[in-house]
Amino acid sequence: MILRLAFRSLMARALTVGMTVLAIALSVALFLGVEKLRTGAKASFADTISGTDLIVGARSGSVQLLLYSVFRIGNVTNNVTWESYQDIAARPQVDWIVPISLGDSHRQFRVMGTTPAFFERYKYRGGRSLTFGAGQSLDDLYDTVIGADVAEALGYALDDPIVVSHGLASFSDHDDQPFRVAGILEKTGTPVDRTVIVGLEAIEAIHVDWKGAAKRPGQTTPVEEIRQMDLTPTAITAALIGTKSRLDIFGLQRWINTYRQEPLLAVLPGVALQELWQIVGVAERALIGVSAMVVVTALLGMMAMILSSLNERRREMAIWRAMGARPRTILGLLVLEAVLMAATGALLGALLLYAGLALARPAIDAAFGLWLPIDPPSGREAFTLAVVIGAAALSSLLPALRAYRLSLADGMMVRT
Amino acid sequence: MEKPALSLSDVTFAWPGKGGFSLSCPAFTVAQGERVLLLGASGSGKSTLLSLICGIVAAESGQVSVAGTELGSLSAGQRDRFRGEAIGVIFQQFNLLPYASVADNILLPLSFAPKRRDRAEGAMEAEALCRALDLPDGIMDQRAERLSVGQQQRVAVARALIGAPPLIVADEPASALDASTQERFLDLMFAQVAQAGSSLLMVSHDARLGARFDRVVEIDNILQAQKVAV
Ligand SMILES: Nc1ncnc2c1ncn2[C@@H]1O[C@H](COP(=O)(O)OP(=O)(O)OP(=O)(O)O)[C@@H](O)[C@H]1O
Ligand SMILES: [Mg+2]
């Protein structure tokens, strides 16, 4: 009966109670949403590359190597010579090795030279392979395969011509040797989406007439002649390696890291990803902090709402007291009220989140390649909801204690 | 000798705070089944005295006994429970929880008083009381705030009487009503109090009501009140 009356009392103040519950619901939805995005982003981040045992590049930091070889962020300062590459490839532990050559760009996208093996070896999201949405892999010297974002952003279709620019932000184009779009990859949610992939030889080919950053003046080797040339590169940027056995990884890594002819660095992608995430994690924690503050604000709002209702409800308290209710019962009544509001808000918030997730999921996937799972609430989320309800009960103690004191001081007859 | 429904002896009390109202009551009794009207001007301490009798505030010294139970011997929590068990309270106005149904309002004291609940016949008794108090049929499920003031006061009477507590305390229950409604209200209330066999202590500043009561007491004759000027 007391529970029913508490409920009725809330219903009687439907508007203010409704606003309070809504505020709690929205804040809880925001908090859970951020949490979902965070775990989703973290998982998808860790899923950027899989199936590769080691990444090799010139000696630098492991995060830096990961950034340019996988995320194509930042500049490459040093290369790996072709001799070193071949030495590594010849190691008995190596099952496969895919070279990567970076340095040029097409519009805002990076150009990556590699071998067709890349399309078989590069795996993401726990072992998924790249698939062609249209066309096929590299075949001719001047073929290119573009990522889904490249195709969409620039409106490219199969067989469209592409001119690669020299360097990352320059106005000098390799316009004498245009490429043809041979394939367009399906969206992956990885940096591959934003990459223009060409053959390793093609990178050599377009630089035949170049020396460093400048074109050799007055010299344009005809394409026919280039096709006849030996286009083996002299250096590459990095390489992805798969070992024959997981047990070989550390041995090979040590061998590469102590390679004498050239300072090299081999990293385990998983370890480097984790290191990188720790850097990104600061922002992540800030985000969590902000959304937690929003929840706190909503609870404060509830506290203010209960406090401000106390004065007009002194009469009601006096009635409860006259009927035999202890001051403690009145305290409990107010805490119960807060818990009811918070529980409704929290449940509503969770529902809102799921509804929002169901609606926004395809859009989020399309825009960020982030596929958020709709799971039943995890233990962590249930814990969050419980904490919100507990915090509501706690924050209601202030108004409840005030009501307690009022009801003691008022006696039975409230002076009106 | 029968235990009186109410007896006060050498009671003193002061509201907390400097210069608060204080009173002392050497002796006052209400016999079982007796109906007493307590007359006094505004501010003379009538409501304060009722709070003492109900055990909502505790006397500083002296004894307050209701139906043979000495309130001073009870803890605050026990006093609260005892009030629920033994005393029916009617205020001047705003007696009811506005959002609750009439039935819930009438049954409310029973949820704090298990013995009284056992004595009462629950919803059946509530309905019978409503009928006896001339409240319309089907009122039980209405929200209390929908009722007229006179109806609300009668529901308050039903609430005070359910489970027939030994003492009914009423603080100017009819003063919010106009003259003719007042008459009828008092008639109905008296009939039901008599039916339940409870004692009635009613407070008022209206001496004309005196004729209906067994005894009329001027508060100044039983209380010494001190009020420091504000
Ligand atoms: N809860 C309280 N806290 C402090 N002082 C109080 C409290 N209630 C009443 N008083 C003081 O006690 C004195 C008597 O008030 P009380 O309400 O008992 O008078 P009353 O006879 O019932 O008057 P009225 O006829 O106007 O209802 C007043 O001076 C009032 O200021
Ligand atoms: Mg009064």
XYZ file of C-alpha atoms and ligand atoms in Angstrom:
678
model
C 0.000 0.000 0.000
C 2.811 2.423 0.853
C 4.506 1.572 -2.422
C 1.254 2.204 -4.255
C 0.811 5.541 -2.539
C 4.379 6.552 -3.344
C 3.687 5.679 -6.955
C 0.425 7.635 -6.954
C 2.154 10.593 -5.411
C 4.656 10.552 -8.258
C 1.892 10.196 -10.825
C 0.141 13.195 -9.321
C 3.236 15.249 -10.144
C 3.532 13.671 -13.564
C 4.983 16.691 -15.332
C 7.909 17.504 -13.056
C 8.507 13.852 -12.315
C 8.363 13.100 -16.038
C 10.941 15.769 -16.839
C 13.214 14.473 -14.112
C 12.872 10.896 -15.302
C 13.513 12.021 -18.868
C 16.667 13.851 -17.825
C 17.896 10.741 -16.060
C 16.938 8.562 -19.024
C 18.787 10.757 -21.511
C 21.870 10.969 -19.356
C 21.894 7.229 -18.821
C 21.406 6.624 -22.547
C 24.276 8.995 -23.270
C 26.520 7.319 -20.760
C 25.748 3.823 -21.975
C 26.026 5.003 -25.565
C 29.467 6.452 -25.009
C 30.456 3.272 -23.243
C 29.168 1.215 -26.178
C 30.940 3.389 -28.706
C 34.100 3.197 -26.684
C 34.144 -0.570 -26.431
C 33.029 -0.812 -30.051
C 35.772 1.546 -31.181
C 38.330 -0.270 -29.078
C 37.314 -3.619 -30.507
C 37.275 -2.314 -34.047
C 40.615 -0.628 -33.425
C 42.090 -3.901 -32.291
C 40.477 -5.477 -35.348
C 42.270 -3.166 -37.768
C 44.830 -5.782 -38.563
C 44.883 -9.452 -37.755
C 46.629 -12.490 -39.111
C 49.878 -10.556 -39.403
C 52.511 -11.717 -36.935
C 55.099 -8.981 -37.364
C 55.380 -5.590 -38.988
C 58.863 -4.588 -40.075
C 60.154 -1.127 -40.882
C 63.132 1.108 -40.403
C 63.979 1.623 -36.766
C 61.676 4.157 -35.118
C 59.025 3.840 -32.439
C 56.667 0.896 -32.550
C 53.644 3.215 -32.450
C 55.092 5.280 -35.264
C 55.699 2.184 -37.350
C 52.146 1.017 -36.723
C 50.771 4.455 -37.525
C 52.331 4.729 -40.951
C 52.280 1.111 -42.016
C 48.715 0.293 -40.934
C 46.924 3.591 -40.324
C 48.850 5.535 -42.961
C 49.261 8.444 -40.612
C 52.472 10.425 -40.344
C 55.582 10.503 -42.432
C 58.013 7.785 -43.157
C 61.510 8.931 -42.367
C 63.521 5.887 -43.340
C 63.140 2.990 -45.678
C 64.121 -0.628 -45.643
C 66.492 -1.588 -48.417
C 65.475 -4.270 -50.846
C 68.451 -6.353 -49.742
C 67.315 -6.345 -46.129
C 63.817 -7.180 -47.264
C 65.125 -10.165 -49.181
C 67.253 -11.268 -46.253
C 64.191 -11.283 -44.043
C 62.081 -13.005 -46.665
C 64.690 -15.734 -46.831
C 64.484 -16.509 -43.120
C 63.224 -20.046 -42.556
C 60.541 -18.890 -40.054
C 58.871 -16.655 -42.652
C 55.728 -18.138 -44.130
C 54.806 -15.108 -46.184
C 55.912 -11.511 -46.482
C 54.144 -8.590 -48.119
C 56.096 -5.402 -48.884
C 54.536 -1.963 -48.540
C 55.785 1.187 -50.188
C 54.345 4.535 -49.211
C 55.090 8.130 -50.066
C 52.778 9.240 -52.822
C 49.214 10.364 -52.704
C 46.107 10.785 -54.751
C 44.039 13.792 -53.714
C 43.573 13.417 -49.955
C 44.299 9.690 -50.002
C 47.572 7.854 -49.619
C 48.934 5.625 -52.327
C 50.377 2.310 -51.259
C 52.514 0.091 -53.415
C 52.377 -3.590 -52.607
C 52.058 -7.009 -54.190
C 48.782 -8.780 -55.043
C 49.504 -11.050 -52.064
C 48.389 -8.145 -49.887
C 44.760 -8.867 -50.762
C 45.093 -12.414 -49.459
C 47.250 -11.706 -46.458
C 45.767 -8.575 -45.002
C 43.075 -9.632 -42.513
C 40.859 -7.558 -40.266
C 38.069 -8.106 -37.734
C 39.414 -11.388 -36.495
C 40.438 -12.956 -39.768
C 38.155 -11.432 -42.396
C 39.673 -11.012 -45.849
C 39.373 -8.093 -48.186
C 36.709 -8.599 -50.830
C 36.216 -6.862 -54.121
C 32.969 -4.956 -54.473
C 33.776 -4.534 -58.147
C 36.540 -5.542 -60.498
C 39.543 -7.516 -59.436
C 43.082 -7.470 -58.137
C 46.146 -5.810 -59.666
C 47.127 -7.262 -63.003
C 48.670 -4.713 -65.329
C 51.527 -2.439 -64.225
C 49.207 0.582 -64.217
C 46.292 -1.058 -62.431
C 45.044 0.274 -59.132
C 42.646 -1.033 -56.520
C 40.926 1.602 -54.410
C 39.272 1.454 -51.007
C 35.556 1.994 -50.553
C 35.933 5.498 -49.102
C 38.170 6.566 -51.963
C 35.635 5.384 -54.513
C 32.780 7.051 -52.708
C 34.490 10.330 -51.908
C 35.834 10.824 -55.399
C 33.009 9.109 -57.243
C 35.249 6.640 -59.027
C 34.004 3.671 -60.997
C 35.862 0.817 -62.612
C 38.247 1.769 -65.422
C 38.364 5.434 -64.397
C 41.816 6.959 -64.840
C 43.767 8.087 -61.794
C 46.832 10.281 -61.663
C 49.109 9.848 -58.676
C 50.760 12.927 -57.137
C 54.332 12.941 -56.021
C 54.704 13.126 -52.271
C 51.919 13.760 -49.836
C 50.984 17.348 -50.492
C 52.459 18.485 -53.741
C 51.347 19.864 -57.017
C 53.578 17.733 -59.132
C 51.663 14.879 -60.628
C 52.813 11.709 -62.243
C 50.488 12.661 -65.046
C 52.591 11.010 -67.714
C 51.684 7.617 -66.271
C 47.957 7.478 -65.432
C 46.508 4.448 -63.654
C 43.265 2.602 -64.299
C 40.845 1.590 -61.528
C 40.897 -2.195 -61.744
C 39.086 -2.987 -58.544
C 37.088 -1.387 -55.769
C 37.178 -2.997 -52.345
C 34.197 -3.481 -50.055
C 34.035 -1.298 -46.990
C 36.079 -2.701 -44.114
C 36.142 -0.001 -41.469
C 39.939 -0.044 -41.636
C 42.413 2.420 -43.172
C 42.358 0.257 -46.317
C 39.117 2.051 -47.172
C 41.087 5.227 -47.575
C 43.957 3.821 -49.560
C 44.817 3.739 -53.250
C 46.663 0.496 -53.833
C 49.059 0.014 -56.737
C 51.706 -2.542 -57.590
C 55.156 -2.260 -56.023
C 56.687 -1.999 -59.517
C 54.322 0.798 -60.399
C 55.834 2.904 -57.612
C 59.211 2.336 -59.261
C 57.799 3.037 -62.682
C 56.374 6.446 -61.880
C 59.641 7.486 -60.274
C 61.900 6.486 -63.147
C 62.357 10.088 -64.200
C 62.533 11.449 -60.664
C 65.388 12.046 -58.375
C 64.306 12.814 -54.853
C 61.622 15.460 -54.803
C 62.334 16.845 -58.258
C 61.747 15.628 -61.748
C 64.812 15.333 -63.906
C 64.466 18.171 -66.353
C 63.746 17.456 -69.982
C 63.528 13.752 -69.548
C 60.414 11.720 -70.063
C 60.911 8.037 -70.564
C 58.122 6.663 -72.741
C 55.761 4.194 -71.091
C 56.689 1.454 -73.565
C 60.291 1.740 -72.505
C 59.410 1.686 -68.815
C 57.439 -1.505 -69.267
C 60.619 -3.155 -70.510
C 62.720 -1.984 -67.581
C 63.584 -3.922 -64.443
C 61.278 -2.354 -61.899
C 62.556 -4.104 -58.797
C 62.521 -1.438 -56.070
C 65.644 -0.438 -54.245
C 63.788 0.146 -51.009
C 60.397 -0.342 -49.416
C 58.690 1.300 -46.451
C 57.588 -1.648 -44.415
C 56.548 -5.257 -44.668
C 53.896 -7.464 -43.148
C 55.095 -10.904 -42.123
C 53.367 -14.152 -41.320
C 55.432 -16.817 -39.595
C 55.159 -20.557 -40.055
C 54.438 -21.056 -36.372
C 53.477 -18.688 -33.590
C 56.498 -19.997 -31.725
C 58.736 -18.435 -34.390
C 57.523 -14.917 -33.844
C 59.845 -13.876 -31.065
C 62.888 -15.492 -32.570
C 62.322 -13.750 -35.868
C 61.577 -10.474 -34.144
C 64.867 -10.671 -32.260
C 66.714 -11.518 -35.445
C 65.287 -8.520 -37.242
C 65.811 -6.129 -34.354
C 69.476 -7.070 -34.176
C 70.016 -7.110 -37.948
C 73.468 -5.641 -38.501
C 73.408 -4.186 -41.984
C 70.619 -1.730 -41.233
C 68.700 -0.593 -38.134
C 65.322 -2.300 -38.380
C 62.332 -2.668 -36.127
C 59.869 -5.547 -35.970
C 56.743 -5.171 -33.827
C 53.828 -7.400 -32.938
C 50.764 -5.592 -34.261
C 48.645 -6.509 -31.222
C 51.168 -5.083 -28.799
C 51.664 -1.923 -30.820
C 47.902 -1.474 -31.164
C 47.556 -1.688 -27.424
C 50.282 0.875 -26.933
C 48.573 3.177 -29.371
C 45.204 2.685 -27.696
C 46.699 3.748 -24.418
C 47.526 7.074 -25.994
C 44.079 7.393 -27.538
C 42.621 6.209 -24.233
C 43.089 9.609 -22.603
C 40.417 11.072 -24.831
C 38.323 8.018 -24.194
C 38.496 8.514 -20.454
C 37.686 12.192 -20.845
C 34.583 11.231 -22.796
C 33.504 8.813 -20.093
C 34.135 11.495 -17.498
C 31.971 13.996 -19.327
C 29.073 11.604 -19.744
C 29.351 10.591 -16.101
C 29.073 14.270 -15.213
C 25.881 14.447 -17.254
C 24.433 11.618 -15.169
C 25.496 13.424 -12.001
C 23.802 16.577 -13.276
C 20.569 14.714 -13.891
C 20.683 13.273 -10.386
C 21.350 16.723 -8.950
C 18.315 17.933 -10.859
C 16.281 15.216 -9.245
C 17.581 16.176 -5.836
C 16.640 19.810 -6.427
C 13.210 18.740 -7.614
C 12.558 16.682 -4.487
C 13.901 19.446 -2.275
C 11.677 22.059 -3.837
C 8.651 19.820 -3.527
C 9.183 19.412 0.203
C 7.624 22.672 1.259
C 4.338 22.084 -0.471
C 4.356 18.540 0.842
C 4.839 19.340 4.504
C 1.107 18.937 4.883
C 1.340 15.464 3.407
C 4.157 14.576 5.776
C 2.056 15.739 8.723
C -0.754 13.453 7.596
C 1.584 10.482 7.382
C 2.924 11.298 10.819
C -0.535 11.657 12.347
C -1.473 8.249 10.953
C 1.374 6.659 12.876
C 4.216 6.869 10.354
C 7.616 7.287 11.929
C 9.942 10.000 10.690
C 12.002 7.122 9.396
C 9.087 6.024 7.223
C 8.947 9.492 5.726
C 12.635 9.363 5.012
C 12.140 5.986 3.393
C 9.232 7.296 1.381
C 11.361 10.020 -0.176
C 14.239 7.664 -0.871
C 11.778 5.222 -2.418
C 10.462 8.018 -4.571
C 13.962 8.817 -5.809
C 14.709 5.165 -6.442
C 11.489 4.752 -8.412
C 12.341 7.759 -10.558
C 15.930 6.682 -11.081
C 14.960 3.100 -11.871
C 12.378 4.260 -14.401
C 14.897 6.677 -15.845
C 17.620 4.075 -16.037
C 15.372 1.513 -17.714
C 14.037 4.105 -20.091
C 17.584 5.177 -20.835
C 18.610 1.635 -21.631
C 15.575 1.250 -23.908
C 16.398 4.556 -25.575
C 19.925 3.369 -26.168
C 18.805 0.139 -27.781
C 16.239 1.905 -29.902
C 18.830 4.484 -30.929
C 21.356 1.782 -31.605
C 18.960 -0.201 -33.754
C 18.196 2.937 -35.755
C 21.679 4.402 -36.028
C 23.662 1.219 -36.405
C 23.652 1.031 -40.214
C 24.552 4.724 -40.429
C 27.411 4.337 -37.958
C 28.676 1.332 -39.851
C 28.526 3.154 -43.162
C 30.157 6.307 -41.833
C 32.812 4.874 -39.540
C 32.917 1.180 -40.370
C 31.993 0.597 -36.779
C 29.535 -2.248 -36.301
C 28.166 -1.889 -32.787
C 26.779 -5.123 -31.407
C 23.277 -5.115 -29.902
C 23.807 -7.469 -26.997
C 21.699 -7.934 -23.936
C 23.040 -5.576 -21.283
C 26.455 -6.694 -20.128
C 27.276 -7.138 -16.466
C 29.114 -3.851 -16.689
C 26.063 -2.033 -18.018
C 23.794 -3.613 -15.433
C 26.319 -2.492 -12.846
C 26.196 1.042 -14.247
C 22.414 1.094 -13.963
C 22.628 -0.186 -10.415
C 25.147 2.526 -9.571
C 22.846 5.188 -11.007
C 19.959 3.925 -8.895
C 22.178 3.688 -5.841
C 23.478 7.202 -6.410
C 19.895 8.412 -6.727
C 19.044 6.840 -3.388
C 22.103 8.479 -1.881
C 21.403 11.889 -3.340
C 17.811 11.706 -2.135
C 19.093 11.388 1.408
C 19.662 15.117 1.610
C 16.047 16.098 0.896
C 14.860 13.074 2.850
C 16.824 14.096 5.913
C 15.441 17.584 5.585
C 11.931 16.169 5.464
C 12.784 14.069 8.482
C 13.831 17.127 10.440
C 10.861 19.148 9.222
C 8.432 16.486 10.249
C 9.980 16.362 13.702
C 9.928 20.126 14.105
C 6.467 20.662 12.690
C 4.696 18.485 15.140
C 1.341 17.399 13.931
C -0.134 20.656 12.855
C 1.631 22.378 10.046
C 1.228 26.081 10.405
C -0.101 27.344 7.149
C -11.942 1.968 38.187
C -11.900 2.235 34.419
C -8.803 3.667 32.839
C -9.491 7.117 31.421
C -9.109 7.543 27.690
C -6.737 10.378 28.379
C -5.029 11.795 31.393
C -2.390 14.481 31.773
C -0.680 15.362 35.008
C 1.994 17.963 35.686
C 2.887 18.143 32.044
C 5.267 20.804 30.815
C 6.390 21.412 27.288
C 8.210 24.085 25.298
C 8.781 24.403 21.589
C 12.481 24.415 20.921
C 14.245 27.661 20.196
C 14.758 30.783 22.264
C 11.522 32.421 23.351
C 9.460 29.521 22.065
C 5.926 28.956 23.257
C 5.750 26.925 26.421
C 2.881 25.484 28.437
C 2.202 23.536 31.569
C -0.856 21.453 32.358
C -1.277 20.347 35.993
C -4.167 17.965 35.380
C -6.635 17.057 32.655
C -8.604 13.857 32.020
C -11.079 12.574 29.492
C -13.058 9.546 30.653
C -13.807 6.608 28.429
C -16.570 7.414 25.998
C -16.624 11.026 27.111
C -16.944 13.845 24.645
C -15.025 16.945 25.594
C -14.875 20.305 23.847
C -11.719 22.304 24.455
C -12.244 26.015 23.927
C -9.472 28.524 23.468
C -8.405 31.555 21.496
C -6.021 31.374 18.640
C -2.470 30.892 19.775
C -3.492 29.643 23.175
C -1.758 26.321 22.596
C -4.637 24.047 21.581
C -2.813 22.400 18.688
C 0.325 22.118 20.757
C -1.620 20.262 23.424
C -3.021 17.879 20.803
C 0.500 17.198 19.469
C 1.491 16.276 23.024
C -1.488 14.005 23.455
C -0.768 12.299 20.162
C 2.826 11.766 21.176
C 4.200 13.615 18.166
C 6.108 15.782 20.573
C 7.216 14.564 23.971
C 6.485 16.288 27.253
C 9.464 17.651 29.125
C 8.065 16.465 32.422
C 4.864 14.943 33.758
C 2.732 12.137 32.443
C 0.559 11.848 29.373
C -1.405 8.582 29.287
C -3.714 7.509 26.541
C -5.985 4.535 27.235
C -3.789 3.503 30.121
C -0.478 3.722 28.271
C 2.027 6.234 29.577
C 3.550 7.907 26.525
C 6.690 8.923 28.354
C 7.584 5.274 28.820
C 7.642 4.680 25.083
C 10.432 5.389 22.637
C 9.729 7.823 19.820
C 9.135 4.967 17.411
C 6.841 3.189 19.836
C 4.903 6.415 20.348
C 4.407 6.694 16.604
C 3.080 3.169 16.431
C 0.933 3.683 19.490
C -0.609 6.784 17.925
C -1.542 4.718 14.896
C -3.103 2.084 17.124
C -4.966 4.186 19.673
C -5.753 7.621 18.288
C -7.837 8.797 15.373
C -6.829 12.261 14.188
C -8.923 14.789 12.319
C -7.397 18.095 11.210
C -9.035 21.364 10.477
C -8.606 20.849 6.749
C -6.389 19.200 4.150
C -6.815 15.912 5.934
C -6.318 13.608 3.014
C -3.537 12.629 0.665
C -4.899 14.349 -2.435
C -3.550 11.844 -4.938
C -4.757 8.739 -3.105
C -8.194 7.176 -3.410
C -10.746 7.632 -0.644
C -10.375 3.955 0.258
C -6.590 4.231 0.552
C -6.923 7.334 2.690
C -9.318 5.640 5.089
C -7.204 2.490 5.329
C -3.908 4.362 5.679
C -3.644 4.326 9.499
C -4.151 0.567 9.503
C -0.868 0.039 7.671
C 0.972 1.393 10.713
C -1.209 -0.303 13.312
C -1.439 -4.086 13.053
C -3.734 -4.529 16.057
C -6.120 -1.918 14.799
C -5.985 -3.570 11.393
C -7.010 -6.872 12.933
C -9.894 -5.186 14.700
C -11.077 -3.393 11.586
C -12.868 -5.124 8.781
C -10.820 -3.447 6.085
C -12.554 -2.148 3.007
C -15.927 -3.390 4.226
C -15.757 -1.306 7.336
C -14.485 1.673 5.371
C -17.458 1.399 3.070
C -19.890 1.033 5.933
C -18.457 4.131 7.592
C -18.736 6.095 4.369
C -22.360 5.084 4.021
C -23.086 5.971 7.614
C -21.425 9.345 7.112
C -23.761 9.952 4.190
C -21.073 9.876 1.536
C -22.270 8.938 -1.965
C -21.918 5.374 -3.257
C -18.889 4.693 -5.398
C -16.841 7.351 -3.661
C -14.302 4.818 -2.485
C -12.335 4.773 -5.706
C -12.346 8.504 -6.246
C -9.240 10.534 -5.744
C -9.504 12.511 -2.530
C -8.757 15.839 -4.211
C -11.956 15.496 -6.257
C -14.163 15.695 -3.171
C -15.774 18.798 -1.726
C -14.357 20.117 1.526
C -17.308 18.765 3.508
C -16.921 15.336 1.947
C -13.193 15.387 2.673
C -13.848 16.128 6.332
C -16.296 13.232 6.533
C -13.748 10.917 4.917
C -11.314 12.118 7.587
C -13.857 11.101 10.233
C -14.145 7.667 8.654
C -10.368 7.382 8.680
C -10.177 8.387 12.339
C -12.851 5.887 13.305
C -11.798 2.840 11.363
C -10.787 0.085 13.746
C -12.480 2.051 16.571
C -9.471 3.565 18.376
C -10.149 4.512 22.029
C -9.495 8.221 21.476
C -10.481 10.560 18.668
C -8.693 13.890 18.518
C -10.151 16.601 16.324
C -8.594 20.004 15.721
C -11.437 22.340 14.661
C -12.760 19.780 12.180
C -15.786 21.832 11.223
C -14.375 25.324 11.069
C -13.750 25.148 7.336
C -17.430 24.370 6.720
C -20.346 26.773 6.502
C -22.940 26.835 9.261
C -25.491 24.358 7.876
C -22.907 21.846 6.670
C -21.222 22.193 10.023
C -24.383 21.086 11.838
C -24.848 18.045 9.700
C -21.184 17.169 9.832
C -21.165 17.252 13.611
C -24.352 15.168 13.787
C -22.833 12.498 11.621
C -19.522 12.564 13.440
C -21.130 12.285 16.852
C -23.285 9.380 15.786
C -20.307 7.443 14.536
C -18.094 8.262 17.505
C -20.875 7.005 19.765
C -21.237 3.909 17.630
C -17.534 3.141 17.943
C -17.562 3.834 21.652
C -14.538 6.106 21.381
C -13.819 9.161 23.443
C -13.728 12.466 21.631
C -11.536 15.423 22.343
C -12.361 18.292 20.050
C -10.710 21.655 19.922
C -12.479 24.811 18.842
C -12.776 28.508 19.487
C -16.516 28.403 18.856
C -18.374 28.232 22.202
C -21.751 27.642 20.503
C -20.872 24.021 19.811
C -20.747 23.331 23.549
C -24.283 22.027 23.887
C -23.487 18.773 22.116
C -20.669 17.771 24.438
C -20.567 16.042 27.790
C -18.164 18.650 29.039
C -16.756 21.956 27.864
C -13.307 22.988 29.043
C -11.746 26.406 28.697
C -8.122 25.875 27.857
C -7.081 28.704 30.127
C -8.467 26.711 33.040
C -6.228 23.738 32.479
C -3.163 25.300 30.889
C -0.679 27.891 31.874
C 0.773 29.135 28.659
C 3.745 31.380 28.280
C 4.449 33.106 25.134
C 7.347 35.420 24.822
C 6.395 38.309 22.636
C 7.688 38.020 19.119
N 6.042 23.433 15.263
C 6.174 24.490 16.074
N 7.402 24.933 16.363
C 7.563 25.999 17.190
N 6.569 26.701 17.720
C 5.296 26.308 17.464
C 5.040 25.199 16.630
N 3.709 25.024 16.530
C 3.170 26.008 17.273
N 4.108 26.768 17.847
C 3.863 27.926 18.742
O 3.007 27.534 19.772
C 2.079 28.560 20.053
C 0.694 27.965 20.108
O 0.323 27.516 18.871
P -0.885 26.518 18.648
O -0.851 26.105 17.210
O -0.795 25.440 19.639
O -2.128 27.446 18.954
P -3.660 27.156 18.690
O -4.331 27.372 19.960
O -3.810 25.853 18.046
O -4.032 28.320 17.707
P -5.055 28.273 16.473
O -6.400 28.407 17.084
O -4.676 29.492 15.697
O -4.838 27.003 15.752
C 2.229 29.592 18.955
O 2.816 30.750 19.535
C 3.154 28.989 17.963
O 4.058 29.963 17.533
Mg -4.451 25.171 16.121
